[in-house]
Every structure is written in C-alpha cells, then in structure tokens.
Amino acid sequence: MARRKKIYEGKAKILYEGPEPGTIVQYFKDDATAYNAEKKAVIEGKGALNNRLSEYFMTGLQAIGIPTHFIKRLNMREQLVRQVEIIPLEVIVRNYAAGSMAKRLGLEEGTQLPRPIVEFSYKDDLLGDPLVPEEYIIAFGWASQQDLDDIVSIALRVNDFMSGVMHGVGIRLIDFKIEIGRIWENEFQRLVVADEISPDSCRLWDIETKQRLDKDVFRRDLGNLADAYTEVARRLGVLPAAATHATKPTLIN
Ligand code: TMP
C-alpha cells in the first residue's frame, strides 16, 4: 500500500492527504500540551476520546444547519474532513470568566458574564496566540468585516448548541475555542467550523461540584485527564462499547 502523505503535524493532531481531492484525514494523537507546549505528556486514550467527541459535536452542529468540515469518522483515531483554508484566528466564546480572562480582569473563575463574549487570538505559537482586536484582523487582512460578522454569528450558534448539550448532562460550558475554515466554490467562499471541538478546546465544569472535566485537569495537575474526558463521553453516551481508556482488564461473563 502506498504511504499516505503527511500534510501537517500539530501538537494534538496529524493531517494526512485524504483519499479524494479536497479531503484530509485528521489523526488524533494522545499528546497533551499546555502553556504553548512548555508542559507535555502522552495521555493514553485521549486521541480516541477526542476523535469520538469531536465527531459527536460536529455532526450535532451539522444537524442544526451549522456547516462544519466533518465528513465521517474512519476509525478510533481518524476522521475524514473537508480540506479548508484555515483563518488564522482562535475564535473564543466565553460564558463565565476563567483562564486568561479571569487573570486579565481580576475576576473570580466561574463568574457569570453579562452575556456571551466572543474574542479572537491570532494563531501564532511563537507569539503565544495573542489576543487581537477586530481592527487588527481587518487591517492585516486575516478576515474581512463580513467574515467577522459571519464568524461571530457561527460562534454564538455553536455556543448555544454546545451549552444546551452540556447542560443536558449536568455540565456547564464555561468557554471554548473554535477555528473557522474557508471552502472555495468557484469564486464564492463558505465558512465552516473546522479543526476539532473537544475537551481540549473547551472548559467544562460539573454544574453541581464544579469539578473540571477539560484540559485544565492537565494544565493544573488536577487528576487524570483521560478519566475526565471519559466522564464527558460517558455522560453524552458516545463511549464506544469497548472502553477507550481501559485501565484494568474487563471481565467477560
Ligand atoms: P484562555 O482562557 O486560556 O484564553 O482559553 C479560553 C478557551 O479557549 C479555553 O477553553 C481554552 C481554549 N483555547 C484553546 O483551546 N487553544 C488556544 O490556543 C487558546 C488561546 C484557547
């Protein structure tokens, strides 16, 4: 069999050329990184969990008419997606203060915001993904004003969907990050949700106990990351029959 061509390797995923033109195979690694890759570990089972969870969220978004790059899951660690031109922005939606916003404004983590707030970071690892105002985005040509209006509208729809799904299983969606891609159809472009949506890119707190069920478990050494992601997958009913993260052999009667 011919070896497939690697297009890009990031911190948590590898992209390979897909079987058809305009498609890509997205491989989810077990690698976890934080603080711009200053902290690193391999978390067994994370890739498979994020593959399943991202499939679940992307297909859910498509079902309510929000376009995404997702085509289908191929196996435990890989999914087939549309090739897109990634807009170099991290689109962040916040419902409650946490992380960098809590620090910047001196707010207690978990403080409810007056309304969902959308903000943008410029995707550049060397610069540490700096927060950028819309003015920069337009002036530097990363996206047009029309793109930004569409991106904010998509981000808020994703927020409504994700908040509702999570609320249904006793989880508060504190904040999340998405990436947006362009798909060109002749001279027309369509914006779609791309990359992944998983507990790597969201903050998820148990509503009752405030237990963290997201990558903060790794960032802040709060316990076992795969256990936290498994709990999210279990509540959503997306865990495959065979455990993704088996720590003990399972007894079969
Ligand atoms: P922050 O509080 O560190 O700015 O992060 C806000 C949310 O966005 C949080 O859920 C983590 C997510 N995020 C990423 O997934 N990748 C990134 O590069 C950044 C800046 C944030």
PDB file of C-alpha atoms and ligand atoms in Angstrom:
ATOM      1  CA  MET A   1       0.000   0.000   0.000  1.00  0.00           C
ATOM      2  CA  ALA A   2       1.315   3.462  -0.848  1.00  0.00           C
ATOM      3  CA  ARG A   3       2.321   5.526   2.164  1.00  0.00           C
ATOM      4  CA  ARG A   4      -0.017   8.470   2.570  1.00  0.00           C
ATOM      5  CA  LYS A   5       1.359  11.931   2.559  1.00  0.00           C
ATOM      6  CA  LYS A   6       1.624  13.858   5.801  1.00  0.00           C
ATOM      7  CA  ILE A   7       0.491  17.431   5.262  1.00  0.00           C
ATOM      8  CA  TYR A   8       0.960  18.871   8.718  1.00  0.00           C
ATOM      9  CA  GLU A   9       1.735  17.787  12.259  1.00  0.00           C
ATOM     10  CA  GLY A  10       0.422  19.897  15.109  1.00  0.00           C
ATOM     11  CA  LYS A  11       0.504  19.496  18.876  1.00  0.00           C
ATOM     12  CA  ALA A  12      -2.527  17.196  19.118  1.00  0.00           C
ATOM     13  CA  LYS A  13      -3.237  16.089  15.549  1.00  0.00           C
ATOM     14  CA  ILE A  14      -1.622  14.983  12.310  1.00  0.00           C
ATOM     15  CA  LEU A  15      -3.194  15.794   8.939  1.00  0.00           C
ATOM     16  CA  TYR A  16      -2.731  13.394   6.015  1.00  0.00           C
ATOM     17  CA  GLU A  17      -3.780  13.751   2.406  1.00  0.00           C
ATOM     18  CA  GLY A  18      -7.265  12.236   2.057  1.00  0.00           C
ATOM     19  CA  PRO A  19      -8.462   9.637  -0.456  1.00  0.00           C
ATOM     20  CA  GLU A  20     -10.227  12.217  -2.689  1.00  0.00           C
ATOM     21  CA  PRO A  21      -9.033  15.668  -3.734  1.00  0.00           C
ATOM     22  CA  GLY A  22     -10.272  18.248  -1.253  1.00  0.00           C
ATOM     23  CA  THR A  23     -10.299  15.794   1.663  1.00  0.00           C
ATOM     24  CA  ILE A  24      -7.966  15.322   4.607  1.00  0.00           C
ATOM     25  CA  VAL A  25      -7.538  12.582   7.189  1.00  0.00           C
ATOM     26  CA  GLN A  26      -7.307  14.040  10.672  1.00  0.00           C
ATOM     27  CA  TYR A  27      -5.426  11.770  13.124  1.00  0.00           C
ATOM     28  CA  PHE A  28      -5.882  12.464  16.846  1.00  0.00           C
ATOM     29  CA  LYS A  29      -2.705  11.942  18.859  1.00  0.00           C
ATOM     30  CA  ASP A  30      -2.526  11.075  22.565  1.00  0.00           C
ATOM     31  CA  ASP A  31      -0.155  14.000  23.123  1.00  0.00           C
ATOM     32  CA  ALA A  32      -1.262  16.705  25.520  1.00  0.00           C
ATOM     33  CA  THR A  33       0.412  20.098  25.661  1.00  0.00           C
ATOM     34  CA  ALA A  34      -0.230  23.237  27.663  1.00  0.00           C
ATOM     35  CA  TYR A  35       1.256  26.697  28.087  1.00  0.00           C
ATOM     36  CA  ASN A  36       2.332  26.799  24.455  1.00  0.00           C
ATOM     37  CA  ALA A  37       3.882  23.302  24.691  1.00  0.00           C
ATOM     38  CA  GLU A  38       6.033  24.102  27.756  1.00  0.00           C
ATOM     39  CA  LYS A  39       4.194  21.253  29.505  1.00  0.00           C
ATOM     40  CA  LYS A  40       3.853  17.977  27.623  1.00  0.00           C
ATOM     41  CA  ALA A  41       2.628  14.440  28.257  1.00  0.00           C
ATOM     42  CA  VAL A  42       1.210  11.437  26.467  1.00  0.00           C
ATOM     43  CA  ILE A  43      -2.248  10.595  27.812  1.00  0.00           C
ATOM     44  CA  GLU A  44      -3.292   7.148  26.703  1.00  0.00           C
ATOM     45  CA  GLY A  45      -6.780   7.176  25.207  1.00  0.00           C
ATOM     46  CA  LYS A  46      -7.042  10.964  24.719  1.00  0.00           C
ATOM     47  CA  GLY A  47      -6.830  10.801  20.923  1.00  0.00           C
ATOM     48  CA  ALA A  48      -9.603   8.224  20.620  1.00  0.00           C
ATOM     49  CA  LEU A  49     -11.833  10.156  23.032  1.00  0.00           C
ATOM     50  CA  ASN A  50     -11.350  13.462  21.213  1.00  0.00           C
ATOM     51  CA  ASN A  51     -11.990  11.780  17.872  1.00  0.00           C
ATOM     52  CA  ARG A  52     -15.352  10.469  19.157  1.00  0.00           C
ATOM     53  CA  LEU A  53     -16.297  13.668  20.952  1.00  0.00           C
ATOM     54  CA  SER A  54     -15.414  15.931  18.035  1.00  0.00           C
ATOM     55  CA  GLU A  55     -17.463  13.672  15.732  1.00  0.00           C
ATOM     56  CA  TYR A  56     -20.387  13.950  18.154  1.00  0.00           C
ATOM     57  CA  PHE A  57     -20.279  17.764  18.338  1.00  0.00           C
ATOM     58  CA  MET A  58     -19.605  18.327  14.624  1.00  0.00           C
ATOM     59  CA  THR A  59     -22.450  16.026  13.486  1.00  0.00           C
ATOM     60  CA  GLY A  60     -24.738  17.694  16.026  1.00  0.00           C
ATOM     61  CA  LEU A  61     -23.863  21.117  14.629  1.00  0.00           C
ATOM     62  CA  GLN A  62     -24.491  19.934  11.076  1.00  0.00           C
ATOM     63  CA  ALA A  63     -27.869  18.538  12.141  1.00  0.00           C
ATOM     64  CA  ILE A  64     -28.975  22.045  13.136  1.00  0.00           C
ATOM     65  CA  GLY A  65     -27.609  23.656   9.973  1.00  0.00           C
ATOM     66  CA  ILE A  66     -24.184  24.877  11.071  1.00  0.00           C
ATOM     67  CA  PRO A  67     -21.685  23.823   8.405  1.00  0.00           C
ATOM     68  CA  THR A  68     -18.507  22.033   9.507  1.00  0.00           C
ATOM     69  CA  HIS A  69     -15.564  20.381   7.794  1.00  0.00           C
ATOM     70  CA  PHE A  70     -16.525  16.946   9.167  1.00  0.00           C
ATOM     71  CA  ILE A  71     -17.342  14.160   6.697  1.00  0.00           C
ATOM     72  CA  LYS A  72     -17.104  10.906   8.666  1.00  0.00           C
ATOM     73  CA  ARG A  73     -15.149   9.081  11.317  1.00  0.00           C
ATOM     74  CA  LEU A  74     -12.857   6.465   9.798  1.00  0.00           C
ATOM     75  CA  ASN A  75     -11.652   4.551  12.859  1.00  0.00           C
ATOM     76  CA  MET A  76     -10.746   5.001  16.534  1.00  0.00           C
ATOM     77  CA  ARG A  77      -8.246   7.764  15.877  1.00  0.00           C
ATOM     78  CA  GLU A  78      -9.041   9.193  12.465  1.00  0.00           C
ATOM     79  CA  GLN A  79     -11.727  11.158  10.759  1.00  0.00           C
ATOM     80  CA  LEU A  80     -12.216  12.309   7.182  1.00  0.00           C
ATOM     81  CA  VAL A  81     -12.744  16.062   6.824  1.00  0.00           C
ATOM     82  CA  ARG A  82     -13.046  18.634   4.032  1.00  0.00           C
ATOM     83  CA  GLN A  83      -9.854  20.454   3.203  1.00  0.00           C
ATOM     84  CA  VAL A  84     -10.271  24.094   4.186  1.00  0.00           C
ATOM     85  CA  GLU A  85      -8.200  27.244   4.271  1.00  0.00           C
ATOM     86  CA  ILE A  86      -7.897  27.913   7.987  1.00  0.00           C
ATOM     87  CA  ILE A  87      -8.461  31.515   9.047  1.00  0.00           C
ATOM     88  CA  PRO A  88      -5.511  32.192  11.404  1.00  0.00           C
ATOM     89  CA  LEU A  89      -7.699  33.012  14.397  1.00  0.00           C
ATOM     90  CA  GLU A  90      -8.687  31.212  17.570  1.00  0.00           C
ATOM     91  CA  VAL A  91     -12.325  32.170  17.972  1.00  0.00           C
ATOM     92  CA  ILE A  92     -13.075  32.065  21.698  1.00  0.00           C
ATOM     93  CA  VAL A  93     -16.533  32.280  23.259  1.00  0.00           C
ATOM     94  CA  ARG A  94     -16.847  32.830  26.997  1.00  0.00           C
ATOM     95  CA  ASN A  95     -19.950  32.430  29.157  1.00  0.00           C
ATOM     96  CA  TYR A  96     -18.193  32.534  32.533  1.00  0.00           C
ATOM     97  CA  ALA A  97     -14.848  34.098  33.454  1.00  0.00           C
ATOM     98  CA  ALA A  98     -11.924  31.657  33.560  1.00  0.00           C
ATOM     99  CA  GLY A  99      -8.352  31.256  32.366  1.00  0.00           C
ATOM    100  CA  SER A 100      -6.769  34.233  30.674  1.00  0.00           C
ATOM    101  CA  MET A 101      -9.865  36.437  31.004  1.00  0.00           C
ATOM    102  CA  ALA A 102     -10.139  35.857  34.757  1.00  0.00           C
ATOM    103  CA  LYS A 103      -6.456  36.727  35.095  1.00  0.00           C
ATOM    104  CA  ARG A 104      -6.580  39.775  32.841  1.00  0.00           C
ATOM    105  CA  LEU A 105      -9.605  41.323  34.554  1.00  0.00           C
ATOM    106  CA  GLY A 106      -9.034  40.031  38.088  1.00  0.00           C
ATOM    107  CA  LEU A 107     -12.342  38.131  38.058  1.00  0.00           C
ATOM    108  CA  GLU A 108     -13.026  35.046  40.108  1.00  0.00           C
ATOM    109  CA  GLU A 109     -13.169  31.950  37.899  1.00  0.00           C
ATOM    110  CA  GLY A 110     -16.770  30.907  37.375  1.00  0.00           C
ATOM    111  CA  THR A 111     -18.211  34.457  37.487  1.00  0.00           C
ATOM    112  CA  GLN A 112     -21.091  34.577  35.010  1.00  0.00           C
ATOM    113  CA  LEU A 113     -20.526  37.151  32.250  1.00  0.00           C
ATOM    114  CA  PRO A 114     -23.276  39.654  31.402  1.00  0.00           C
ATOM    115  CA  ARG A 115     -23.611  37.902  28.018  1.00  0.00           C
ATOM    116  CA  PRO A 116     -21.543  35.522  25.903  1.00  0.00           C
ATOM    117  CA  ILE A 117     -18.380  37.299  24.774  1.00  0.00           C
ATOM    118  CA  VAL A 118     -16.575  36.443  21.538  1.00  0.00           C
ATOM    119  CA  GLU A 119     -12.868  37.257  21.281  1.00  0.00           C
ATOM    120  CA  PHE A 120     -10.081  36.472  18.855  1.00  0.00           C
ATOM    121  CA  SER A 121      -6.487  35.329  19.248  1.00  0.00           C
ATOM    122  CA  TYR A 122      -4.043  35.400  16.365  1.00  0.00           C
ATOM    123  CA  LYS A 123      -2.853  31.842  15.706  1.00  0.00           C
ATOM    124  CA  ASP A 124       0.902  32.047  16.116  1.00  0.00           C
ATOM    125  CA  ASP A 125       2.682  29.705  18.518  1.00  0.00           C
ATOM    126  CA  LEU A 126       5.872  31.783  18.571  1.00  0.00           C
ATOM    127  CA  LEU A 127       3.859  34.785  19.778  1.00  0.00           C
ATOM    128  CA  GLY A 128       1.749  32.672  22.173  1.00  0.00           C
ATOM    129  CA  ASP A 129      -1.535  33.246  20.275  1.00  0.00           C
ATOM    130  CA  PRO A 130      -2.009  36.911  21.327  1.00  0.00           C
ATOM    131  CA  LEU A 131      -5.470  38.367  21.827  1.00  0.00           C
ATOM    132  CA  VAL A 132      -6.223  40.719  18.917  1.00  0.00           C
ATOM    133  CA  PRO A 133      -8.927  43.334  18.333  1.00  0.00           C
ATOM    134  CA  GLU A 134     -11.144  43.176  15.219  1.00  0.00           C
ATOM    135  CA  GLU A 135      -9.337  46.244  13.897  1.00  0.00           C
ATOM    136  CA  TYR A 136      -6.081  44.237  13.609  1.00  0.00           C
ATOM    137  CA  ILE A 137      -7.843  41.341  11.895  1.00  0.00           C
ATOM    138  CA  ILE A 138      -9.283  43.564   9.198  1.00  0.00           C
ATOM    139  CA  ALA A 139      -6.226  45.804   8.808  1.00  0.00           C
ATOM    140  CA  PHE A 140      -3.870  42.835   8.390  1.00  0.00           C
ATOM    141  CA  GLY A 141      -6.313  41.106   6.042  1.00  0.00           C
ATOM    142  CA  TRP A 142      -6.735  37.895   8.080  1.00  0.00           C
ATOM    143  CA  ALA A 143     -10.509  38.231   7.598  1.00  0.00           C
ATOM    144  CA  SER A 144     -12.907  40.842   6.233  1.00  0.00           C
ATOM    145  CA  GLN A 145     -15.600  42.650   8.214  1.00  0.00           C
ATOM    146  CA  GLN A 146     -18.188  40.424   6.514  1.00  0.00           C
ATOM    147  CA  ASP A 147     -16.199  37.306   7.505  1.00  0.00           C
ATOM    148  CA  LEU A 148     -16.026  38.542  11.094  1.00  0.00           C
ATOM    149  CA  ASP A 149     -19.778  39.174  11.232  1.00  0.00           C
ATOM    150  CA  ASP A 150     -20.356  35.632   9.924  1.00  0.00           C
ATOM    151  CA  ILE A 151     -17.762  34.160  12.316  1.00  0.00           C
ATOM    152  CA  VAL A 152     -19.375  35.835  15.355  1.00  0.00           C
ATOM    153  CA  SER A 153     -22.772  34.555  14.273  1.00  0.00           C
ATOM    154  CA  ILE A 154     -21.428  30.993  13.801  1.00  0.00           C
ATOM    155  CA  ALA A 155     -19.563  31.141  17.128  1.00  0.00           C
ATOM    156  CA  LEU A 156     -22.704  32.209  19.021  1.00  0.00           C
ATOM    157  CA  ARG A 157     -24.759  29.454  17.382  1.00  0.00           C
ATOM    158  CA  VAL A 158     -22.087  26.907  18.314  1.00  0.00           C
ATOM    159  CA  ASN A 159     -22.207  28.313  21.851  1.00  0.00           C
ATOM    160  CA  ASP A 160     -25.987  27.855  22.078  1.00  0.00           C
ATOM    161  CA  PHE A 161     -25.731  24.289  20.795  1.00  0.00           C
ATOM    162  CA  MET A 162     -22.787  23.292  22.997  1.00  0.00           C
ATOM    163  CA  SER A 163     -24.208  24.997  26.122  1.00  0.00           C
ATOM    164  CA  GLY A 164     -27.526  23.173  25.650  1.00  0.00           C
ATOM    165  CA  VAL A 165     -25.964  19.765  25.023  1.00  0.00           C
ATOM    166  CA  MET A 166     -23.687  20.133  28.022  1.00  0.00           C
ATOM    167  CA  HIS A 167     -26.419  21.466  30.291  1.00  0.00           C
ATOM    168  CA  GLY A 168     -28.427  18.342  29.461  1.00  0.00           C
ATOM    169  CA  VAL A 169     -25.725  16.183  31.048  1.00  0.00           C
ATOM    170  CA  GLY A 170     -25.036  18.379  34.078  1.00  0.00           C
ATOM    171  CA  ILE A 171     -22.023  20.199  32.653  1.00  0.00           C
ATOM    172  CA  ARG A 172     -21.504  23.981  32.441  1.00  0.00           C
ATOM    173  CA  LEU A 173     -19.826  25.252  29.280  1.00  0.00           C
ATOM    174  CA  ILE A 174     -17.514  27.914  30.705  1.00  0.00           C
ATOM    175  CA  ASP A 175     -15.758  28.795  27.434  1.00  0.00           C
ATOM    176  CA  PHE A 176     -14.446  27.206  24.259  1.00  0.00           C
ATOM    177  CA  LYS A 177     -12.343  27.812  21.183  1.00  0.00           C
ATOM    178  CA  ILE A 178     -13.191  27.022  17.577  1.00  0.00           C
ATOM    179  CA  GLU A 179     -11.383  27.516  14.326  1.00  0.00           C
ATOM    180  CA  ILE A 180     -13.069  28.552  11.110  1.00  0.00           C
ATOM    181  CA  GLY A 181     -12.110  27.465   7.610  1.00  0.00           C
ATOM    182  CA  ARG A 182     -12.950  28.734   4.162  1.00  0.00           C
ATOM    183  CA  ILE A 183     -14.137  26.392   1.452  1.00  0.00           C
ATOM    184  CA  TRP A 184     -13.981  27.870  -2.034  1.00  0.00           C
ATOM    185  CA  GLU A 185     -16.711  27.037  -4.542  1.00  0.00           C
ATOM    186  CA  ASN A 186     -15.595  28.853  -7.701  1.00  0.00           C
ATOM    187  CA  GLU A 187     -15.252  32.472  -6.611  1.00  0.00           C
ATOM    188  CA  PHE A 188     -17.601  32.028  -3.658  1.00  0.00           C
ATOM    189  CA  GLN A 189     -16.416  31.100  -0.199  1.00  0.00           C
ATOM    190  CA  ARG A 190     -18.275  29.316   2.550  1.00  0.00           C
ATOM    191  CA  LEU A 191     -17.173  29.493   6.185  1.00  0.00           C
ATOM    192  CA  VAL A 192     -17.282  26.240   8.143  1.00  0.00           C
ATOM    193  CA  VAL A 193     -16.358  25.114  11.641  1.00  0.00           C
ATOM    194  CA  ALA A 194     -13.037  23.261  11.296  1.00  0.00           C
ATOM    195  CA  ASP A 195     -10.263  21.703  13.437  1.00  0.00           C
ATOM    196  CA  GLU A 196     -11.887  19.971  16.435  1.00  0.00           C
ATOM    197  CA  ILE A 197     -14.333  20.545  19.254  1.00  0.00           C
ATOM    198  CA  SER A 198     -13.309  18.513  22.281  1.00  0.00           C
ATOM    199  CA  PRO A 199     -12.471  18.910  25.976  1.00  0.00           C
ATOM    200  CA  ASP A 200      -9.011  20.007  24.771  1.00  0.00           C
ATOM    201  CA  SER A 201     -10.567  23.226  23.487  1.00  0.00           C
ATOM    202  CA  CYS A 202     -13.418  23.821  25.974  1.00  0.00           C
ATOM    203  CA  ARG A 203     -13.732  24.486  29.681  1.00  0.00           C
ATOM    204  CA  LEU A 204     -16.318  22.119  31.122  1.00  0.00           C
ATOM    205  CA  TRP A 205     -17.325  22.128  34.789  1.00  0.00           C
ATOM    206  CA  ASP A 206     -19.690  19.775  36.530  1.00  0.00           C
ATOM    207  CA  ILE A 207     -22.669  22.023  37.395  1.00  0.00           C
ATOM    208  CA  GLU A 208     -23.046  20.649  40.942  1.00  0.00           C
ATOM    209  CA  THR A 209     -19.477  20.043  42.090  1.00  0.00           C
ATOM    210  CA  LYS A 210     -17.586  22.433  39.754  1.00  0.00           C
ATOM    211  CA  GLN A 211     -15.233  19.524  39.027  1.00  0.00           C
ATOM    212  CA  ARG A 212     -13.125  20.275  35.949  1.00  0.00           C
ATOM    213  CA  LEU A 213     -13.757  17.888  33.037  1.00  0.00           C
ATOM    214  CA  ASP A 214     -11.439  19.505  30.480  1.00  0.00           C
ATOM    215  CA  LYS A 215      -7.795  20.207  29.721  1.00  0.00           C
ATOM    216  CA  ASP A 216      -7.407  22.313  32.881  1.00  0.00           C
ATOM    217  CA  VAL A 217      -7.103  18.911  34.639  1.00  0.00           C
ATOM    218  CA  PHE A 218      -3.784  18.548  32.804  1.00  0.00           C
ATOM    219  CA  ARG A 219      -2.772  22.220  32.823  1.00  0.00           C
ATOM    220  CA  ARG A 220      -3.258  22.487  36.587  1.00  0.00           C
ATOM    221  CA  ASP A 221      -2.452  18.891  37.670  1.00  0.00           C
ATOM    222  CA  LEU A 222      -5.970  18.230  38.980  1.00  0.00           C
ATOM    223  CA  GLY A 223      -6.059  14.485  38.280  1.00  0.00           C
ATOM    224  CA  ASN A 224      -6.258  12.063  35.386  1.00  0.00           C
ATOM    225  CA  LEU A 225      -7.129  13.759  32.092  1.00  0.00           C
ATOM    226  CA  ALA A 226      -8.381  10.626  30.318  1.00  0.00           C
ATOM    227  CA  ASP A 227     -10.736   9.928  33.237  1.00  0.00           C
ATOM    228  CA  ALA A 228     -12.192  13.443  32.925  1.00  0.00           C
ATOM    229  CA  TYR A 229     -12.722  13.099  29.144  1.00  0.00           C
ATOM    230  CA  THR A 230     -14.151   9.597  29.623  1.00  0.00           C
ATOM    231  CA  GLU A 231     -16.693  11.074  32.038  1.00  0.00           C
ATOM    232  CA  VAL A 232     -17.777  13.663  29.427  1.00  0.00           C
ATOM    233  CA  ALA A 233     -18.070  10.927  26.769  1.00  0.00           C
ATOM    234  CA  ARG A 234     -19.951   8.630  29.143  1.00  0.00           C
ATOM    235  CA  ARG A 235     -22.491  11.312  30.070  1.00  0.00           C
ATOM    236  CA  LEU A 236     -23.060  12.127  26.402  1.00  0.00           C
ATOM    237  CA  GLY A 237     -23.460   8.431  25.580  1.00  0.00           C
ATOM    238  CA  VAL A 238     -20.684   8.490  22.999  1.00  0.00           C
ATOM    239  CA  LEU A 239     -18.310   5.993  24.590  1.00  0.00           C
ATOM    240  CA  PRO A 240     -17.742   3.051  22.285  1.00  0.00           C
ATOM    241  CA  ALA A 241     -18.770  -0.336  23.651  1.00  0.00           C
ATOM    242  CA  ALA A 242     -15.106  -1.241  24.049  1.00  0.00           C
ATOM    243  CA  ALA A 243     -13.596   1.092  26.633  1.00  0.00           C
ATOM    244  CA  THR A 244     -11.383   3.735  25.051  1.00  0.00           C
ATOM    245  CA  HIS A 245      -9.318   4.040  28.160  1.00  0.00           C
ATOM    246  CA  ALA A 246      -9.211   0.687  29.875  1.00  0.00           C
ATOM    247  CA  THR A 247      -7.013   0.747  32.924  1.00  0.00           C
ATOM    248  CA  LYS A 248      -7.993  -2.764  34.020  1.00  0.00           C
ATOM    249  CA  PRO A 249      -8.837  -5.868  32.030  1.00  0.00           C
ATOM    250  CA  THR A 250     -12.591  -6.261  31.691  1.00  0.00           C
ATOM    251  CA  LEU A 251     -14.127  -9.499  32.902  1.00  0.00           C
ATOM    252  CA  ILE A 252     -16.378 -11.024  30.257  1.00  0.00           C
ATOM    253  CA  ASN A 253     -19.016 -13.393  31.619  1.00  0.00           C
TER     254      ASN A 253
HETATM  255  P1  TMP B   1      -7.885  31.052  27.732  1.00  0.00           P
HETATM  256  O1  TMP B   1      -8.683  31.331  28.970  1.00  0.00           O
HETATM  257  O2  TMP B   1      -6.579  30.369  28.011  1.00  0.00           O
HETATM  258  O3  TMP B   1      -7.726  32.265  26.865  1.00  0.00           O
HETATM  259  O4  TMP B   1      -8.722  29.977  26.864  1.00  0.00           O
HETATM  260  C1  TMP B   1     -10.082  30.177  26.556  1.00  0.00           C
HETATM  261  C2  TMP B   1     -10.659  28.901  25.959  1.00  0.00           C
HETATM  262  O5  TMP B   1     -10.132  28.670  24.671  1.00  0.00           O
HETATM  263  C3  TMP B   1     -10.334  27.647  26.772  1.00  0.00           C
HETATM  264  O6  TMP B   1     -11.459  26.782  26.694  1.00  0.00           O
HETATM  265  C4  TMP B   1      -9.166  27.041  26.060  1.00  0.00           C
HETATM  266  C5  TMP B   1      -9.398  27.455  24.634  1.00  0.00           C
HETATM  267  N1  TMP B   1      -8.167  27.704  23.873  1.00  0.00           N
HETATM  268  C6  TMP B   1      -7.639  26.691  23.100  1.00  0.00           C
HETATM  269  O7  TMP B   1      -8.205  25.599  23.011  1.00  0.00           O
HETATM  270  N2  TMP B   1      -6.485  26.947  22.407  1.00  0.00           N
HETATM  271  C7  TMP B   1      -5.849  28.136  22.449  1.00  0.00           C
HETATM  272  O8  TMP B   1      -4.805  28.292  21.799  1.00  0.00           O
HETATM  273  C8  TMP B   1      -6.421  29.183  23.251  1.00  0.00           C
HETATM  274  C9  TMP B   1      -5.763  30.537  23.335  1.00  0.00           C
HETATM  275  C10 TMP B   1      -7.561  28.916  23.952  1.00  0.00           C
END
